[in-house]
XYZ file of C-alpha atoms in Angstrom:
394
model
C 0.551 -2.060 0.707
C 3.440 -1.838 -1.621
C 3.977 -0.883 -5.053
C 6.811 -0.798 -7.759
C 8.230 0.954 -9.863
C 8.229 4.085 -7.678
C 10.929 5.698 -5.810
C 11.614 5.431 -1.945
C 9.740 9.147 -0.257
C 7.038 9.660 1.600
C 7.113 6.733 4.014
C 5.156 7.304 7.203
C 6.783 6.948 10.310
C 5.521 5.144 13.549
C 7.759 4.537 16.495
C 8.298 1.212 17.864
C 10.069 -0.212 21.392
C 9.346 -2.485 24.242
C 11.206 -0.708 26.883
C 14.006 -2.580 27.200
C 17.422 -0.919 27.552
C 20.977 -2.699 28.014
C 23.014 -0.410 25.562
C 25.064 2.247 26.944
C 24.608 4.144 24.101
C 20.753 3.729 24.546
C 20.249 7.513 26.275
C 22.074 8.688 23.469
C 19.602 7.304 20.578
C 16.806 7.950 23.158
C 17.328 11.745 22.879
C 17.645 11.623 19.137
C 14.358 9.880 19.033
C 12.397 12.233 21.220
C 13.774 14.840 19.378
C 12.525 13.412 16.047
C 9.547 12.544 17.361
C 9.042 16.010 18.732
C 9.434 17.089 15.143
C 6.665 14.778 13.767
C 4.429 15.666 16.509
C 4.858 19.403 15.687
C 4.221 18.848 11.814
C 0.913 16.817 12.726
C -0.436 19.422 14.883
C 0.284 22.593 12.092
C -1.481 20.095 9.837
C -4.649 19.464 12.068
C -4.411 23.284 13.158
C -7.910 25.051 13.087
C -6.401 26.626 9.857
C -6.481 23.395 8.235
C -10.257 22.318 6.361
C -9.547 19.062 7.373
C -9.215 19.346 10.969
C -7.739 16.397 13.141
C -7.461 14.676 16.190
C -5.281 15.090 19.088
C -2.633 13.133 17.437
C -2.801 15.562 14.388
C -4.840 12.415 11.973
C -7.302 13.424 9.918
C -10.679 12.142 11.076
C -13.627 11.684 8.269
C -17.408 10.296 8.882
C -18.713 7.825 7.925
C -21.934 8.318 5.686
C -23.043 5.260 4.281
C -21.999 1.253 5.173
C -22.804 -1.513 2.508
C -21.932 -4.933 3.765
C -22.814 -8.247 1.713
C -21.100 -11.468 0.349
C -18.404 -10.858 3.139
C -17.352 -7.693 1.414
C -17.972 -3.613 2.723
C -18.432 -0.402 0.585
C -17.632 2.330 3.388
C -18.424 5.792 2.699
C -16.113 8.497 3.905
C -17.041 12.395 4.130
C -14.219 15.118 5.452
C -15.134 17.641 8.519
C -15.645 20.200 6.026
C -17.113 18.639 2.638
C -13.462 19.659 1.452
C -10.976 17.636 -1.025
C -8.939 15.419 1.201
C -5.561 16.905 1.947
C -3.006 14.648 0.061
C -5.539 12.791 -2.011
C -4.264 11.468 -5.074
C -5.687 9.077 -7.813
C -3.927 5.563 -6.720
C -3.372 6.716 -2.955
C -4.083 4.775 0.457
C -3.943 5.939 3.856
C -3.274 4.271 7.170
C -6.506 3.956 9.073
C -6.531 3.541 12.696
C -9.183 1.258 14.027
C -9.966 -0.305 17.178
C -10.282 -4.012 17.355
C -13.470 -6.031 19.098
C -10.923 -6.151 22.444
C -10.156 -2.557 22.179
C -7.211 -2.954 20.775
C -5.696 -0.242 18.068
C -4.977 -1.272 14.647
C -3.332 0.202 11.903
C -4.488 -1.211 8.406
C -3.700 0.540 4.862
C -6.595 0.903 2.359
C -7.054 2.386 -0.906
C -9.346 5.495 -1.029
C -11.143 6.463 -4.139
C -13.578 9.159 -4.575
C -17.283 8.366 -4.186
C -18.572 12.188 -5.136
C -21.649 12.770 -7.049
C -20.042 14.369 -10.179
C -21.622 13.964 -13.292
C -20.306 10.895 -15.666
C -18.231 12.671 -17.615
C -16.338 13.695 -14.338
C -17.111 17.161 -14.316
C -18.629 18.742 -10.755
C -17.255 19.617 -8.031
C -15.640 16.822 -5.777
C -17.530 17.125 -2.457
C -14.896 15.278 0.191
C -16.510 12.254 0.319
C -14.480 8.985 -0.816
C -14.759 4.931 -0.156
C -12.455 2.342 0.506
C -13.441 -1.412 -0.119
C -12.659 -4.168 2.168
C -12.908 -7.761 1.964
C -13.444 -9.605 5.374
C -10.815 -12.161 5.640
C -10.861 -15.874 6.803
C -7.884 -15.108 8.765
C -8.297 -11.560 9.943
C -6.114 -10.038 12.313
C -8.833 -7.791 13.154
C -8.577 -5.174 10.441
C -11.472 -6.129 7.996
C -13.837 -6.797 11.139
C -13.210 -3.812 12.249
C -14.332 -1.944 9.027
C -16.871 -4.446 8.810
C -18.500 -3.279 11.954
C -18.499 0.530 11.279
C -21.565 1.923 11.269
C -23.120 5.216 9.913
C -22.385 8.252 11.924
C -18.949 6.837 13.288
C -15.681 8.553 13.007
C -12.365 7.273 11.689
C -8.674 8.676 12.039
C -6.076 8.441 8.885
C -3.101 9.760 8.196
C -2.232 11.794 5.442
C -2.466 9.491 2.147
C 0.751 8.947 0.619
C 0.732 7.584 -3.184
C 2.782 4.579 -4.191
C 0.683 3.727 -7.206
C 0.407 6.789 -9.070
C -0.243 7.107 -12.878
C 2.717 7.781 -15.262
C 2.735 10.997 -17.315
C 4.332 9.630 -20.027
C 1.516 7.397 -20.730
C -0.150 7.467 -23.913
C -1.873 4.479 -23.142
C -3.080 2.519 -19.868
C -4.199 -0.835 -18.841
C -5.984 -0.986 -15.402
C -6.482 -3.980 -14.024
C -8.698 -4.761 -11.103
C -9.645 -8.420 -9.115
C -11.861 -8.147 -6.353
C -11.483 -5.440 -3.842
C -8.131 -5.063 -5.811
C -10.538 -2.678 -8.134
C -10.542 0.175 -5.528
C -7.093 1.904 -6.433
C -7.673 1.079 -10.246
C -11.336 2.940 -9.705
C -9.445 5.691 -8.853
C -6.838 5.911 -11.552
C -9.465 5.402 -14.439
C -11.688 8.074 -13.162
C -8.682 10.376 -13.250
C -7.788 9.051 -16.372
C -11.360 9.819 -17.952
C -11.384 13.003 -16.212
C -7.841 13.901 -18.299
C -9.555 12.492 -21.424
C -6.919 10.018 -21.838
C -6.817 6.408 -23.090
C -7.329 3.726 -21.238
C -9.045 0.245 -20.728
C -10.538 -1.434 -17.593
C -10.575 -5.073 -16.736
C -12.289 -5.901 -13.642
C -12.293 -9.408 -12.612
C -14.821 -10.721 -9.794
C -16.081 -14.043 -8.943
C -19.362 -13.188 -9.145
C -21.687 -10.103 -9.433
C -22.694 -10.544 -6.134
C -19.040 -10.177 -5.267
C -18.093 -6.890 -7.386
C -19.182 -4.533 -4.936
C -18.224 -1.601 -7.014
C -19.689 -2.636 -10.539
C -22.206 0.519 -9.966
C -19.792 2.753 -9.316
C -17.903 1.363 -12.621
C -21.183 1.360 -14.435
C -21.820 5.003 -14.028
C -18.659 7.267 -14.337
C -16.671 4.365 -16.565
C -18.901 3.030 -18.654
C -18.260 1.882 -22.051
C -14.246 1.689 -20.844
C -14.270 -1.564 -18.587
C -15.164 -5.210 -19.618
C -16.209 -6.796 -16.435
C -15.423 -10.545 -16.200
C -18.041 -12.132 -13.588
C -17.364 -15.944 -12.973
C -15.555 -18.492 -10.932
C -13.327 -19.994 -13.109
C -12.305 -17.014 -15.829
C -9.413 -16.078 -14.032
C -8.135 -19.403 -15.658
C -8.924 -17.212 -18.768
C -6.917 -13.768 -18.355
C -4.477 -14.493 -20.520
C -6.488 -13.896 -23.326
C -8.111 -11.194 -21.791
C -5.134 -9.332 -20.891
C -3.882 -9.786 -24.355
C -6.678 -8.849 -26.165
C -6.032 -5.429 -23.901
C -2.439 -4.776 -25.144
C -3.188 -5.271 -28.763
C -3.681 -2.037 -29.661
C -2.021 -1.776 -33.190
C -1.733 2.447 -32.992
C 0.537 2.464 -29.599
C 3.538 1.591 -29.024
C 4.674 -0.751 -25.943
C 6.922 1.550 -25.049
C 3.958 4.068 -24.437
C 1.592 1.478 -22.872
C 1.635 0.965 -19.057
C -0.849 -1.421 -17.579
C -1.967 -1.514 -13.343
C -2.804 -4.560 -11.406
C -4.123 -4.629 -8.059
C -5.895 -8.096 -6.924
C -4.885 -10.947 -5.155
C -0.931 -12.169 -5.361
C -1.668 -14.978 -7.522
C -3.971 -12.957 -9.793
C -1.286 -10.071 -10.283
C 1.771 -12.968 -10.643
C -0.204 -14.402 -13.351
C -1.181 -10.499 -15.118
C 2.563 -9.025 -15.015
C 3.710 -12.661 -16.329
C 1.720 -12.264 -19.875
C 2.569 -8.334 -19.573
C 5.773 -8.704 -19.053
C 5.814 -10.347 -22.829
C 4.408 -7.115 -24.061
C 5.378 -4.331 -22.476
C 9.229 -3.160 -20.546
C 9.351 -3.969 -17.106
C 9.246 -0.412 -16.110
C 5.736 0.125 -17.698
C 4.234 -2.489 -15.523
C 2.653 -1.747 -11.884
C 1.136 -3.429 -8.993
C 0.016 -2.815 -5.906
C -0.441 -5.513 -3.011
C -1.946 -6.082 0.282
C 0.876 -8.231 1.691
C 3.564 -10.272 0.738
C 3.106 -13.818 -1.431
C 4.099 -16.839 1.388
C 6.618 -17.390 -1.632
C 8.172 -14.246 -1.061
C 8.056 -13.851 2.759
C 9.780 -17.601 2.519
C 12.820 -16.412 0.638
C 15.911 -18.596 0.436
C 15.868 -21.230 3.420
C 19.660 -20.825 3.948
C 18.883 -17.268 5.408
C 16.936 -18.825 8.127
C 19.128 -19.338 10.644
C 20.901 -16.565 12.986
C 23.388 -14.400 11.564
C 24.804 -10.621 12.872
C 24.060 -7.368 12.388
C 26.261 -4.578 12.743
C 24.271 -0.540 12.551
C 25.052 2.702 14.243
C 28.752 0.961 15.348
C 26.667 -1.403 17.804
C 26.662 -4.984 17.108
C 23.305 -7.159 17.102
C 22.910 -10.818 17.469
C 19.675 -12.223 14.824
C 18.933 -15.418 16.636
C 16.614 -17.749 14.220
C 12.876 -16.968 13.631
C 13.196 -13.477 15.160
C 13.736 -10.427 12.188
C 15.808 -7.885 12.659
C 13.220 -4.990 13.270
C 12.464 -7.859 16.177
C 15.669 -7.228 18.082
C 16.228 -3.497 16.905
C 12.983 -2.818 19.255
C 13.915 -5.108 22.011
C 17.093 -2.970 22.178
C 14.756 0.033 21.959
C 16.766 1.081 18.532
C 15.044 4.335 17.113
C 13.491 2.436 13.768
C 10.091 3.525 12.492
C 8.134 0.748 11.124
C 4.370 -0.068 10.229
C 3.185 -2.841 8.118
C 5.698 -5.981 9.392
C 5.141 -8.020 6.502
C 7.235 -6.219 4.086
C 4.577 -4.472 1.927
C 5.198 -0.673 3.180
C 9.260 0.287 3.289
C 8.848 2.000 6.215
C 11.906 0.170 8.438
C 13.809 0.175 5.167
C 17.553 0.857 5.881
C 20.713 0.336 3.522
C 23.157 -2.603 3.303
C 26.608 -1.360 2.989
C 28.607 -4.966 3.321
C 27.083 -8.191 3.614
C 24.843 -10.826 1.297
C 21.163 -9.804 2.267
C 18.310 -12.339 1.266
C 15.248 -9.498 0.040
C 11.829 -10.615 1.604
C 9.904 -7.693 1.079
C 7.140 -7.324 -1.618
C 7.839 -3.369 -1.779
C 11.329 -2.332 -2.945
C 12.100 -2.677 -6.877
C 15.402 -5.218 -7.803
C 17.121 -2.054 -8.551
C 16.324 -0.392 -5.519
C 17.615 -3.737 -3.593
C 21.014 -3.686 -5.589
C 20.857 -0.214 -4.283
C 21.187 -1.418 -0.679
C 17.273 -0.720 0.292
C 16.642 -3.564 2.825
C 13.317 -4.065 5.291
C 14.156 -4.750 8.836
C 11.099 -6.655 9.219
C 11.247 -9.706 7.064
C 14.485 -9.639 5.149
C 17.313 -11.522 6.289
C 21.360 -12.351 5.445
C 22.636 -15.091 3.361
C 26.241 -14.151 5.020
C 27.530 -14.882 8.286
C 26.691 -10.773 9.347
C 25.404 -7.805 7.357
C 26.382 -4.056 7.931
C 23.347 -1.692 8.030
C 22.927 2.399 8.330
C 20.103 4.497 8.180
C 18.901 5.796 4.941
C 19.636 8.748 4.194
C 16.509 9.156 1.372
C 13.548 9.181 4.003
């Protein structure tokens, strides 16, 4: 998942390499790696220590229950609950965590979803928050594995996560929000506009679904938002949301500059939302969240596709054609920690000192990118070689 507008912390880290070793420099990096490593594992186990009211697994991830499984119209409402009925540890309103799931040939996976709560407090959002949140997941044509997976939990299983890290989180500067949702896009804007009610601040909801059938959370938005969200249920309206997302900004009393609006949905839903906000409201006012990069994006500029060279660490690396850099970083067992390899998480970023780089990623902000922030595992060079080191902001 990536989001902008936010700054470049609290990427998780996961270890990548496929054994293979030529460098002579290679024990060298190998050492720093098990030492870092090391480092991690001892942080994960103080965090799933017996201390902790979340507990953990061996491999210090939080693992939650699951209570409750609603599948229909290809879509599942999963209900989570913690070890101890306790607030998740690192829960925020807009947060996702990585959740490890096994695949139907036993395979691990590693998919990022958007949690939101799912406790029984009252409507008003007073009560006591009882551990137990959701996450939403559509079952794609073209799964990789992920959305069965989810799709074939059952009551009474267990699921590991890591510690949820927050890329779409709301601004305090806000006097005014605009959340909106398409599809099982809705589940991090749930989350900000019940935190948002809870505050008693202002803010509208737009949720956009094909059908009713197909909003799997429209009772959950019924009962602790109601009277804040127009719901738009019908094949076809999308072709509409112009109107609807202007009729949302025209709020006479506040001022754009105090008006930030959220979009989480499909990439062709949220292209077409920040294009009519972007007439409204300043850039930096406008969020999003997606699942994965547009084809668009991931394309980039056709002149990058062909090899070029990499030089990181004072080692040189050859980028043949249709293989990324992250791609030969691991095959030369270079320490790089990476997760999502679409470009949608920043976790492989590193920085471009020298060189024309050709941005892929759906994560990093145009600032951040002028910056030097460049993803290992879909961005490539529009010059003949690029110069790379480590960033130093992780």
């Amino acid at each position: 998942m990536s989001a902008r507008g936010k700054g470049m912390s609290g990427f998780g880290a996961l270890f990548r390499g496929k054994g293979k070793s030529q460098d002579p420099t290679a024990e060298d990096r190998a050492a720093a790696l098990a030492a870092r490593s090391q480092n991690e594992a001892s942080k994960s186990a103080e965090r799933a220590s017996t201390d902790s009211p979340q507990g953990g697994d061996a491999n210090g991830r939080i693992v939650l229950t699951v209570t409750e499984v609603n599948n229909a119209h290809g879509l599942s409402l999963v209900t989570l609950q913690t070890p101890n009925e306790a607030p998740l540890e690192g829960y925020e309103p807009g947060c996702h965590a990585d959740f490890y799931l096994e695949s139907p040939t036993g395979e691990e996976l590693i998919r990022q979803y958007s949690l939101f709560p799912m406790s029984h407090a009252d409507a008003e959002g007073q009560g006591e928050e009882q551990g137990t949140y959701g996450i939403s997941v559509k079952l794609e044509d073209d799964s990789r594995g992920g959305s069965i997976a989810v799709h074939n939990l059952s009551e009474g299983d267990t699921v590991a996560i890591s510690t949820p890290r927050n890329n779409f989180g709301l601004a305090t500067e806000a006097k005014r929000s605009i959340l909106v949702g398409a599809g099982v896009g809705i589940s991090p804007i749930y989350s900000l506009a019940r935190e948002l009610k809870r505050q008693g601040e202002d803010y509208t909801v737009l949720y956009f679904a094909s059908s009713k059938e197909r909003a799997a959370m429209s009772h959950l938005i019924d009962e602790y938002l109601h009277g804040q969200t127009k719901s738009i249920f019908a094949t076809g309206e999308r072709d509409k949301q112009a109107g609807y997302i202007n009729e949302a900004l025209a709020a006479p009393d506040v001022a754009a500059a105090d008006t930030h609006l959220y979009v989480c949905g499909p990439q062709g839903f949220m292209d077409g939302v920040i294009e009519v906000a972007s007439h409204a409201l300043p850039q930096q006012n406008i969020h999003w969240e997606a699942f994965r990069s547009s084809e668009e994006t991931l394309a980039g500029d056709h002149r990058a596709d062909g090899p070029f060279e990499v030089t990181f660490l004072g080692e040189t690396y050859q980028i043949p054609e249709g293989e990324s850099v992250l791609d030969v970083f691991e095959d030369e067992d270079v320490p790089i920690m990476s997760r999502c390899q679409d470009g949608t998480c920043g976790t492989c970023v590193v920085k471009v000192i020298e060189g024309v780089p050709d941005h892929r990623d759906s994560f990093f902000t145009e600032e951040q990118h002028e910056n030097g922030a460049f993803t290992t595992c879909v961005s490539r060079a529009l010059s003949p070689s690029l110069t790379l080191e480590r960033w130093k902001n992780l």
